[in-house]
Amino acid sequence: MVSGYLEKRARSGWTIVLDFGKDADGKRIRKYQPFKGNKKEAERELARLITEANKETYVDPTTMTTGEYLTWWLEQHSLAKGLAPKTVESYEYLINKHLTPVLG
């Protein structure tokens, strides 16, 4: 189960720290994400990220290319929204033909 906490940064806001537990060697796995805003907003974002991580919908922003993210997004979005097959096909085409080649 993922947990997390906030760290105050000098003047620029907060750092959201997600704790994913320990790896096989016993070393802590943590992800750090800067956040600009007040403490209440940071707490809301922390809660959202923890919920995503515990539902296994969390996407680590440092390890995924834009193309991989768009493919993942389409899978999640089409299932959640119940999109028509033709719409999904159209989105796949746009992602594969235009976005992934340019953005990576």
Protein backbone atom coordinates (compact mmCIF):
# COMPACT_ATOMS: atom_id res chain seq x y z
CA MET A 1 0.00 0.00 0.00
CA VAL A 2 1.30 3.42 -0.98
CA SER A 3 1.59 6.21 1.56
CA GLY A 4 2.87 9.74 1.30
CA TYR A 5 3.58 13.05 2.94
CA LEU A 6 4.35 16.68 2.18
CA GLU A 7 7.65 18.53 2.57
CA LYS A 8 7.66 22.34 2.64
CA ARG A 9 9.98 23.97 0.11
CA ALA A 10 11.50 27.40 0.71
CA ARG A 11 9.07 29.79 -0.99
CA SER A 12 8.00 27.86 -4.00
CA GLY A 13 5.47 25.47 -2.51
CA TRP A 14 5.61 21.82 -1.53
CA THR A 15 7.20 18.53 -2.45
CA ILE A 16 4.82 15.59 -2.55
CA VAL A 17 6.57 12.39 -1.49
CA LEU A 18 5.01 9.04 -2.35
CA ASP A 19 6.37 6.04 -0.47
CA PHE A 20 5.98 2.77 -2.40
CA GLY A 21 7.56 0.60 0.31
CA LYS A 22 10.84 -1.26 -0.10
CA ASP A 23 12.50 -3.06 -2.98
CA ALA A 24 14.04 -6.55 -2.82
CA ASP A 25 17.23 -5.14 -1.24
CA GLY A 26 15.31 -3.33 1.50
CA LYS A 27 15.86 0.12 -0.03
CA ARG A 28 12.89 2.54 0.16
CA ILE A 29 11.15 3.36 -3.10
CA ARG A 30 10.04 7.00 -3.09
CA LYS A 31 8.83 9.33 -5.82
CA TYR A 32 9.14 13.08 -5.41
CA GLN A 33 6.89 15.56 -7.17
CA PRO A 34 7.10 19.35 -6.84
CA PHE A 35 3.82 21.17 -6.26
CA LYS A 36 3.05 24.90 -6.42
CA GLY A 37 0.11 26.03 -4.37
CA ASN A 38 -1.05 26.26 -0.80
CA LYS A 39 -1.04 23.46 1.77
CA LYS A 40 -4.71 22.51 1.29
CA GLU A 41 -4.20 22.13 -2.48
CA ALA A 42 -1.04 20.09 -1.88
CA GLU A 43 -2.91 17.83 0.55
CA ARG A 44 -5.66 17.27 -2.03
CA GLU A 45 -3.10 16.42 -4.72
CA LEU A 46 -1.30 14.06 -2.31
CA ALA A 47 -4.59 12.29 -1.55
CA ARG A 48 -5.37 12.00 -5.28
CA LEU A 49 -1.94 10.56 -6.08
CA ILE A 50 -2.12 8.06 -3.20
CA THR A 51 -5.57 6.95 -4.38
CA GLU A 52 -4.28 6.54 -7.96
CA ALA A 53 -1.23 4.61 -6.79
CA ASN A 54 -3.30 2.28 -4.62
CA LYS A 55 -5.70 1.65 -7.53
CA GLU A 56 -2.66 0.99 -9.74
CA THR A 57 -3.56 3.83 -12.11
CA TYR A 58 -0.56 5.95 -11.07
CA VAL A 59 1.79 6.80 -13.93
CA ASP A 60 5.34 7.69 -12.95
CA PRO A 61 6.05 10.83 -14.98
CA THR A 62 9.77 10.10 -15.21
CA THR A 63 9.67 6.66 -16.83
CA MET A 64 7.02 6.90 -19.54
CA THR A 65 7.34 8.43 -22.99
CA THR A 66 4.56 10.60 -24.35
CA GLY A 67 3.57 7.87 -26.81
CA GLU A 68 3.37 5.28 -24.03
CA TYR A 69 1.31 7.66 -21.92
CA LEU A 70 -1.11 8.39 -24.77
CA THR A 71 -1.59 4.68 -25.43
CA TRP A 72 -2.18 4.07 -21.71
CA TRP A 73 -4.54 7.05 -21.54
CA LEU A 74 -6.56 5.77 -24.49
CA GLU A 75 -6.96 2.34 -22.91
CA GLN A 76 -8.09 3.86 -19.60
CA HIS A 77 -10.27 6.54 -21.17
CA SER A 78 -12.02 4.28 -23.65
CA LEU A 79 -12.89 1.77 -20.93
CA ALA A 80 -14.06 4.37 -18.43
CA LYS A 81 -16.10 6.40 -20.90
CA GLY A 82 -17.43 3.49 -22.97
CA LEU A 83 -16.32 5.08 -26.24
CA ALA A 84 -17.57 3.72 -29.54
CA PRO A 85 -15.11 1.41 -31.34
CA LYS A 86 -14.85 3.85 -34.27
CA THR A 87 -13.92 6.68 -31.88
CA VAL A 88 -11.20 4.56 -30.25
CA GLU A 89 -9.91 3.60 -33.71
CA SER A 90 -9.80 7.28 -34.69
CA TYR A 91 -7.91 8.21 -31.51
CA GLU A 92 -5.44 5.35 -32.05
CA TYR A 93 -4.78 6.59 -35.58
CA LEU A 94 -4.16 10.16 -34.41
CA ILE A 95 -1.87 9.02 -31.61
CA ASN A 96 0.16 6.63 -33.78
CA LYS A 97 0.27 8.72 -36.96
CA HIS A 98 0.68 12.26 -35.66
CA LEU A 99 1.49 12.52 -31.96
CA THR A 100 3.90 9.67 -31.15
CA PRO A 101 6.25 10.29 -34.12
CA VAL A 102 6.63 13.96 -33.16
CA LEU A 103 6.51 13.82 -29.36
CA GLY A 104 8.12 10.45 -28.75
